[in-house]
Coordinates of C-alpha atoms in Angstrom, one line a residue:
Chain Y
X1 CA 8.6 22.2 8.3
X2 CA 9.4 18.6 7.3
X3 CA 9.1 17.5 11.0
X4 CA 5.7 19.0 11.3
X5 CA 4.6 17.4 8.1
X6 CA 5.9 14.0 9.4
X7 CA 3.8 14.5 12.5
X8 CA 0.7 15.4 10.5
X9 CA 1.2 12.4 8.2
X10 CA 1.4 10.1 11.2
X11 CA -1.8 11.6 12.6
X12 CA -3.7 10.8 9.4
X13 CA -2.3 7.3 9.5
X14 CA -3.3 6.9 13.1
X15 CA -7.0 7.6 12.2
X16 CA -6.9 5.1 9.3
X17 CA -5.4 2.5 11.6
X18 CA -8.0 3.3 14.3
X19 CA -10.8 3.0 11.7
X20 CA -9.6 -0.5 10.6
X21 CA -9.0 -1.6 14.2
X22 CA -12.5 -0.6 15.2
X23 CA -13.9 -2.5 12.2
X24 CA -11.9 -5.5 13.2
X25 CA -13.4 -5.5 16.7
X26 CA -16.9 -5.0 15.4
X27 CA -17.4 -1.4 16.6
X28 CA -17.8 -0.3 13.0
X29 CA -20.1 -2.6 11.1
X30 CA -19.1 -2.0 7.5
X31 CA -16.1 -0.4 5.9
X32 CA -16.5 2.5 3.6
X33 CA -14.8 1.2 0.5
X34 CA -15.5 2.8 -2.9
X35 CA -12.8 0.9 -4.8
X36 CA -11.5 -2.5 -4.0
X37 CA -12.8 -4.9 -1.5
X38 CA -11.6 -3.8 1.9
X39 CA -13.7 -6.3 3.9
X40 CA -12.2 -9.2 2.0
X41 CA -8.7 -8.0 2.9
X42 CA -9.6 -7.1 6.5
X43 CA -11.2 -10.5 7.2
X44 CA -8.6 -12.6 5.4
X45 CA -6.3 -14.7 7.5
X46 CA -3.5 -12.2 6.8
X47 CA -5.3 -9.5 8.7
X48 CA -3.8 -11.0 11.9
X49 CA -0.1 -10.7 12.8
X50 CA 1.3 -12.3 16.0
X51 CA -2.1 -12.7 17.5
X52 CA -3.2 -9.1 17.0
X53 CA -5.0 -7.5 14.1
X54 CA -2.5 -5.9 11.6
X55 CA -4.6 -2.7 12.0
X56 CA -3.9 -2.7 15.8
X57 CA -0.1 -3.0 15.1
X58 CA -0.6 0.0 12.7
X59 CA -2.2 1.9 15.5
X60 CA 0.8 1.3 17.8
X61 CA 3.1 2.1 15.0
X62 CA 1.5 5.5 14.2
X63 CA 1.3 6.4 17.9
X64 CA 5.0 5.8 18.3
X65 CA 5.7 7.7 15.1
X66 CA 3.6 10.7 16.4
X67 CA 5.5 10.6 19.7
X68 CA 8.9 10.6 18.0
X69 CA 8.0 13.1 15.4
X70 CA 6.5 15.5 18.0
X71 CA 9.6 15.1 20.1
X72 CA 11.7 15.8 17.0
X73 CA 9.9 19.1 16.6
X74 CA 11.0 20.3 20.1
X75 CA 14.0 22.6 20.3
X76 CA 15.8 20.3 22.7
X77 CA 15.9 17.5 20.2
X78 CA 16.4 19.8 17.2
X79 CA 19.8 18.3 16.3
X80 CA 19.4 14.9 17.8
X81 CA 20.8 12.5 15.3
X82 CA 19.8 9.4 17.2
X83 CA 16.2 10.5 17.1
X84 CA 16.5 11.1 13.4
X85 CA 17.9 7.7 12.9
X86 CA 15.2 6.1 15.1
X87 CA 12.6 7.8 12.8
X88 CA 14.4 6.5 9.7
X89 CA 14.5 2.9 11.1
X90 CA 10.8 3.1 12.3
X91 CA 9.4 4.4 9.1
X92 CA 11.8 2.1 7.1
X93 CA 10.3 -0.8 8.9
X94 CA 6.9 0.6 8.2
X95 CA 7.7 0.7 4.5
X96 CA 9.0 -2.9 4.5
X97 CA 5.9 -4.2 6.3
X98 CA 3.6 -2.1 4.0
X99 CA 5.4 -3.6 0.9
X100 CA 4.7 -7.1 2.4
X101 CA 1.0 -6.2 2.9
X102 CA 0.7 -4.8 -0.5
X103 CA 2.3 -7.9 -2.0
X104 CA -0.3 -10.0 -0.1
X105 CA -3.1 -7.9 -1.5
X106 CA -1.9 -8.1 -5.0
X107 CA -0.6 -11.7 -5.3
X108 CA -2.3 -13.7 -2.5
X109 CA -5.6 -12.2 -1.4
X110 CA -6.3 -10.8 -4.9
X111 CA -8.2 -7.9 -3.4
X112 CA -7.3 -4.3 -2.6
X113 CA -8.1 -2.3 0.4
X114 CA -7.9 1.4 -0.3
X115 CA -7.3 2.2 3.4
X116 CA -4.3 -0.1 3.5
X117 CA -3.0 1.4 0.3
X118 CA -3.5 4.9 1.7
X119 CA -1.6 3.9 4.8
X120 CA 1.3 2.4 2.7
X121 CA 1.5 5.8 0.8
X122 CA 1.6 7.7 4.1
X123 CA 4.3 5.5 5.5
X124 CA 6.4 6.0 2.4
X125 CA 6.0 9.8 2.7
X126 CA 6.9 9.6 6.3
X127 CA 10.0 7.5 5.4
X128 CA 11.1 10.0 2.8
X129 CA 10.6 12.9 5.2
X130 CA 12.6 11.1 7.9
X131 CA 15.4 10.3 5.4
X132 CA 15.5 14.0 4.4
X133 CA 15.8 15.1 8.0
X134 CA 18.4 12.6 8.8
X135 CA 20.5 13.6 5.8
X136 CA 20.2 17.3 6.6
X137 CA 21.4 16.6 10.1
X138 CA 24.2 14.5 8.8
X139 CA 25.2 17.3 6.5
X140 CA 25.7 19.6 9.5
X141 CA 29.1 19.7 11.1
X142 CA 29.2 18.2 14.5
X143 CA 28.1 21.0 16.8
X144 CA 30.9 22.3 18.9
X145 CA 30.5 22.1 22.7
X146 CA 28.1 19.2 22.6
X147 CA 28.6 17.1 25.6
X148 CA 26.6 13.9 26.4
X149 CA 26.4 12.9 30.0
Chain H
X1 CA 21.8 14.2 29.5
X2 CA 23.2 17.6 29.4
X3 CA 23.3 19.1 26.0
X4 CA 24.5 22.5 25.0
X5 CA 23.1 23.6 21.7
X6 CA 25.5 25.7 19.7
X7 CA 24.5 29.3 19.0
X8 CA 25.0 28.8 15.4
X9 CA 24.0 31.0 12.6
X10 CA 20.6 30.5 10.8
X11 CA 22.2 28.7 7.9
X12 CA 23.5 25.9 10.2
X13 CA 20.1 24.9 11.5
X14 CA 17.8 22.5 9.7
X15 CA 14.8 24.3 8.2
X16 CA 12.3 22.4 10.3
X17 CA 13.9 23.6 13.5
X18 CA 13.8 27.1 12.4
X19 CA 10.2 26.7 11.5
X20 CA 9.3 25.1 14.8
X21 CA 10.5 28.1 16.6
X22 CA 8.4 30.5 14.5
X23 CA 5.1 30.9 16.0
X24 CA 3.1 31.3 12.7
X25 CA 4.4 27.9 11.6
X26 CA 3.6 26.5 15.0
X27 CA 0.2 27.9 14.9
X28 CA -0.4 26.5 11.4
X29 CA 0.8 23.1 12.6
X30 CA -1.5 23.0 15.6
X31 CA -4.4 24.3 13.5
X32 CA -3.9 21.5 10.9
X33 CA -3.3 18.9 13.6
X34 CA -6.5 20.1 15.3
X35 CA -8.4 19.8 12.1
X36 CA -7.1 16.3 11.4
X37 CA -8.0 15.3 15.0
X38 CA -11.5 16.7 14.7
X39 CA -12.1 15.1 11.3
X40 CA -10.6 11.8 12.5
X41 CA -12.5 11.6 15.7
X42 CA -15.7 12.9 14.1
X43 CA -15.4 10.4 11.2
X44 CA -14.8 7.5 13.6
X45 CA -17.7 8.5 15.8
X46 CA -20.0 8.8 12.8
X47 CA -18.9 5.4 11.4
X48 CA -19.4 3.7 14.7
X49 CA -22.8 5.3 15.4
X50 CA -24.1 4.5 11.9
X51 CA -23.2 0.9 11.8
X52 CA -26.0 -0.2 14.0
X53 CA -28.5 -2.7 12.5
X54 CA -31.5 -0.4 12.6
X55 CA -29.6 2.5 11.1
X56 CA -28.7 0.8 7.9
X57 CA -31.8 -1.3 7.5
X58 CA -34.1 -0.4 4.6
X59 CA -37.7 -1.2 3.7
X60 CA -38.4 -4.2 1.7
X61 CA -39.8 -3.5 -1.8
X62 CA -43.4 -4.7 -1.3
X63 CA -44.1 -4.8 -5.0
X64 CA -41.9 -7.9 -5.3
X65 CA -43.5 -11.3 -5.1
X66 CA -42.8 -13.0 -1.7
X67 CA -40.2 -15.7 -1.7
X68 CA -42.0 -19.0 -1.3
X69 CA -40.3 -22.1 -2.4
X70 CA -36.8 -21.0 -3.2
X71 CA -33.6 -21.5 -1.2
X72 CA -33.2 -23.9 1.7
X73 CA -35.4 -23.7 4.8
X74 CA -34.8 -24.6 8.4
X75 CA -37.3 -24.4 11.2
X76 CA -41.1 -24.8 11.7
X77 CA -43.5 -23.9 8.9
X78 CA -45.7 -22.4 11.6
X79 CA -43.1 -20.0 12.9
X80 CA -44.5 -16.5 13.1
X81 CA -41.6 -14.9 11.2
X82 CA -39.4 -16.0 8.3
X83 CA -35.9 -14.6 8.0
X84 CA -34.2 -14.8 4.7
X85 CA -30.4 -14.7 4.3
X86 CA -28.9 -14.0 0.9
X87 CA -25.5 -15.4 1.4
X88 CA -22.3 -16.0 -0.6
X89 CA -20.3 -19.1 0.5
X90 CA -17.0 -17.4 -0.3
X91 CA -17.8 -14.1 1.4
X92 CA -15.6 -13.9 4.6
X93 CA -18.2 -11.9 6.5
X94 CA -20.8 -14.6 5.7
X95 CA -18.3 -17.2 7.0
X96 CA -17.9 -15.3 10.2
X97 CA -21.6 -14.9 10.6
X98 CA -22.2 -18.6 10.0
X99 CA -19.6 -19.8 12.4
X100 CA -20.0 -17.2 15.2
X101 CA -23.6 -16.0 15.1
X102 CA -25.7 -18.5 13.3
X103 CA -25.4 -21.3 15.9
X104 CA -26.9 -19.0 18.5
X105 CA -29.7 -18.0 16.1
X106 CA -30.5 -21.7 15.5
X107 CA -30.6 -22.7 19.1
X108 CA -32.4 -19.6 20.5
X109 CA -34.7 -18.5 17.7
X110 CA -35.1 -21.3 15.1
X111 CA -35.4 -24.4 17.4
X112 CA -37.9 -22.8 19.7
X113 CA -40.1 -21.9 16.7
X114 CA -39.7 -18.1 16.9
X115 CA -38.4 -17.8 13.4
X116 CA -38.0 -19.9 10.3
X117 CA -34.7 -19.4 8.5
X118 CA -34.3 -19.5 4.7
X119 CA -30.9 -19.4 2.9
X120 CA -30.7 -18.2 -0.7
X121 CA -27.5 -18.1 -2.7
X122 CA -26.2 -14.7 -3.7
X123 CA -23.0 -15.5 -5.5
X124 CA -20.9 -12.4 -6.0
X125 CA -18.8 -11.8 -9.1
X126 CA -15.7 -11.2 -7.1
X127 CA -15.7 -14.7 -5.7
X128 CA -14.5 -17.1 -8.3
X129 CA -15.2 -20.3 -6.4
X130 CA -18.5 -19.4 -4.9
X131 CA -20.6 -20.9 -7.7
X132 CA -18.9 -24.3 -7.1
X133 CA -19.8 -24.0 -3.4
X134 CA -23.4 -23.2 -4.1
X135 CA -23.7 -26.1 -6.5
X136 CA -22.1 -28.4 -4.0
X137 CA -24.6 -27.3 -1.3
X138 CA -27.5 -27.9 -3.7
X139 CA -26.1 -31.4 -4.5
X140 CA -26.0 -32.1 -0.7
X141 CA -29.6 -30.8 -0.4
X142 CA -30.5 -33.5 -3.0
X143 CA -29.5 -36.0 -0.3
X144 CA -31.1 -34.1 2.5
X145 CA -27.9 -32.7 4.0
X146 CA -27.9 -29.1 2.8
X147 CA -27.3 -27.5 6.2
X148 CA -24.6 -30.0 7.1
X149 CA -22.8 -29.1 3.9
X150 CA -23.6 -25.4 4.3
X151 CA -21.8 -25.4 7.7
X152 CA -18.9 -27.5 6.4
X153 CA -18.4 -25.2 3.4
X154 CA -18.3 -22.1 5.6
X155 CA -16.1 -23.7 8.2
X156 CA -13.6 -24.8 5.5
X157 CA -13.7 -21.5 3.5
X158 CA -9.9 -21.1 3.7
X159 CA -9.4 -24.5 2.1
X160 CA -11.4 -23.9 -1.1
X161 CA -11.7 -20.2 -1.6
X162 CA -10.1 -18.4 -4.6
X163 CA -6.8 -17.8 -2.9
X164 CA -6.6 -21.4 -1.8
X165 CA -7.3 -23.4 -4.9
X166 CA -8.5 -23.4 -8.5
X167 CA -10.2 -26.8 -8.0
X168 CA -12.7 -26.3 -5.1
X169 CA -14.9 -29.2 -6.2
X170 CA -12.1 -31.5 -4.9
X171 CA -12.6 -30.1 -1.4
X172 CA -16.4 -30.3 -1.6
X173 CA -16.1 -34.0 -2.6
X174 CA -14.0 -34.6 0.4
X175 CA -16.5 -32.8 2.6
X176 CA -19.3 -34.9 1.1
X177 CA -17.5 -38.1 2.0
X178 CA -17.0 -36.8 5.5
X179 CA -20.7 -36.0 5.8
X180 CA -21.6 -39.6 4.7
X181 CA -23.2 -38.6 1.4
X182 CA -23.5 -41.0 -1.5
X183 CA -20.3 -39.9 -3.1
X184 CA -21.0 -41.2 -6.6
X185 CA -24.3 -39.4 -6.7
X186 CA -22.7 -36.2 -5.2
X187 CA -19.7 -36.3 -7.6
X188 CA -21.9 -36.7 -10.6
X189 CA -24.1 -33.9 -9.4
X190 CA -21.2 -31.6 -8.9
X191 CA -19.4 -32.5 -12.1
X192 CA -22.6 -32.1 -14.3
X193 CA -23.4 -28.7 -12.6
X194 CA -26.9 -30.1 -12.1
X195 CA -28.2 -27.2 -10.1
X196 CA -26.6 -24.3 -12.0
X197 CA -30.1 -23.0 -13.1
X198 CA -31.3 -23.2 -9.5
X199 CA -28.4 -21.0 -8.3
X200 CA -29.0 -18.6 -11.2
X201 CA -32.7 -18.4 -10.0
X202 CA -31.5 -17.6 -6.5
X203 CA -29.2 -14.9 -7.8
X204 CA -32.1 -13.4 -9.7
X205 CA -34.1 -13.2 -6.4
X206 CA -31.2 -11.3 -4.8
X207 CA -30.8 -8.9 -7.7
X208 CA -34.5 -8.2 -7.8
X209 CA -34.2 -6.9 -4.3
X210 CA -31.2 -4.7 -5.3
X211 CA -29.1 -6.1 -2.5
X212 CA -25.6 -4.7 -2.6
X213 CA -23.6 -7.3 -0.8
X214 CA -23.6 -10.3 1.5
X215 CA -24.8 -11.4 3.9
X216 CA -28.1 -9.6 3.4
X217 CA -31.1 -10.4 5.5
X218 CA -34.8 -9.8 5.0
X219 CA -36.4 -9.7 8.4
X220 CA -40.0 -8.9 8.2
X221 CA -40.4 -5.7 6.2
X222 CA -36.8 -4.6 6.6
X223 CA -33.7 -5.7 4.8
X224 CA -30.1 -5.1 5.7
X225 CA -26.7 -6.0 4.4
X226 CA -24.4 -6.6 7.3
X227 CA -22.7 -9.4 9.2
X228 CA -25.1 -8.9 12.2
X229 CA -24.2 -9.8 15.7
X230 CA -26.7 -12.0 17.6
X231 CA -28.0 -9.0 19.5
X232 CA -28.6 -7.0 16.4
X233 CA -30.3 -9.9 14.7
X234 CA -32.5 -10.5 17.7
X235 CA -33.4 -6.8 17.9
X236 CA -34.5 -6.8 14.3
X237 CA -36.5 -10.0 14.8
X238 CA -38.2 -8.5 17.9
X239 CA -39.1 -5.3 16.2
X240 CA -40.4 -7.2 13.2
X241 CA -42.6 -9.4 15.4
X242 CA -43.8 -6.3 17.3
X243 CA -44.7 -4.6 14.1
X244 CA -46.5 -7.7 12.9
X245 CA -48.5 -7.9 16.2
X246 CA -49.4 -4.3 16.1
X247 CA -50.4 -4.6 12.4
X248 CA -52.6 -7.6 13.2
X249 CA -54.1 -5.8 16.2
X250 CA -54.9 -2.8 13.9
X251 CA -56.7 -5.0 11.4
X252 CA -59.0 -6.5 14.1
X253 CA -62.0 -4.5 15.1
X254 CA -60.7 -1.9 17.5
X255 CA -62.0 -2.3 21.0
X256 CA -61.9 1.4 21.6
X257 CA -61.3 4.4 19.5
X258 CA -57.9 5.9 19.8
X259 CA -56.2 2.6 20.8
X260 CA -54.5 2.0 17.5
X261 CA -50.8 2.4 17.5
X262 CA -49.3 5.5 16.1
X263 CA -47.4 5.1 12.9

């Protein structure tokens, strides 16, 4: 159930990232932002990272997360500890980067974007789910008869 | 990779794996995933389709007195249409509009005399340094260089905005020097906040129109708050000119009955 939840959380995050990416490239004219000032954040100089919009990096991040989470749901990867670890590392990196972005919003840009905060919350949930799955796999005794080619 | 999964008892398997094999849980997953996909794609489609200029433009309140001598004007007094921008110097979208779109508007619409362009300050509360910018631009206007200062202020937004400095006037004084203004006069003007009342009057004009952000444009009888692309801007100018032509044709004696445009 946790793996399904992880996949669903990543899907929601994907659409948030897609929304912000489309805004960045001008497909969407104005952001819906009931609290905070999303446009100030999204048009600040910190909205770019290594030549690409941060939102586009988010899009790639969530696509990868969906792919891994979906694979993790499949019976053949049911007890794959490396996949569990990959999910922990990926979402852990997402949490670190989200913390950095949240710090920028609070201390540097002095403006909040509710979509960014939502994404940060989703990444944190994904990280906790990934940790829980990894721990539950680690708690299992090594399956007998497993042979890796 | 050959992997042989152990045929372990139920208690050995992670809960998620058990769930994944149960079809009701799978069905629920695909149902929720489908709902998220539909909501997401639908939301994105709606947002992209409803961000067009015409879709978000609203009618100008005709009970308000027309703007005559406020703001800063560029272009021919004989141009058939006046476009008013209510802008905030610290607003990033205004900065983008000024640096990316406005040059094209000037060269293709203002210089040929198709439109006249009026800029009116609309300083927003959230921007702490924008009043300083508006006052600096007004001080440059005193020396006949409003538009030069207007452009310089927008182009250097990241050097003087709230996140960059708590003393934006220092940057504006440097810009004034670079623009060849009389710096003593400019510095005195800025320091004494000489044009504070003028900016307040500009703000009142924007508030009277119940504009909800910047940049806002009044183009003919439509107003819109959006960082317009050149094509969107031009489309609104074209339709305003077309409406004006059809209105003036309608007020002339009709050459034949039934020739008046439909509303």
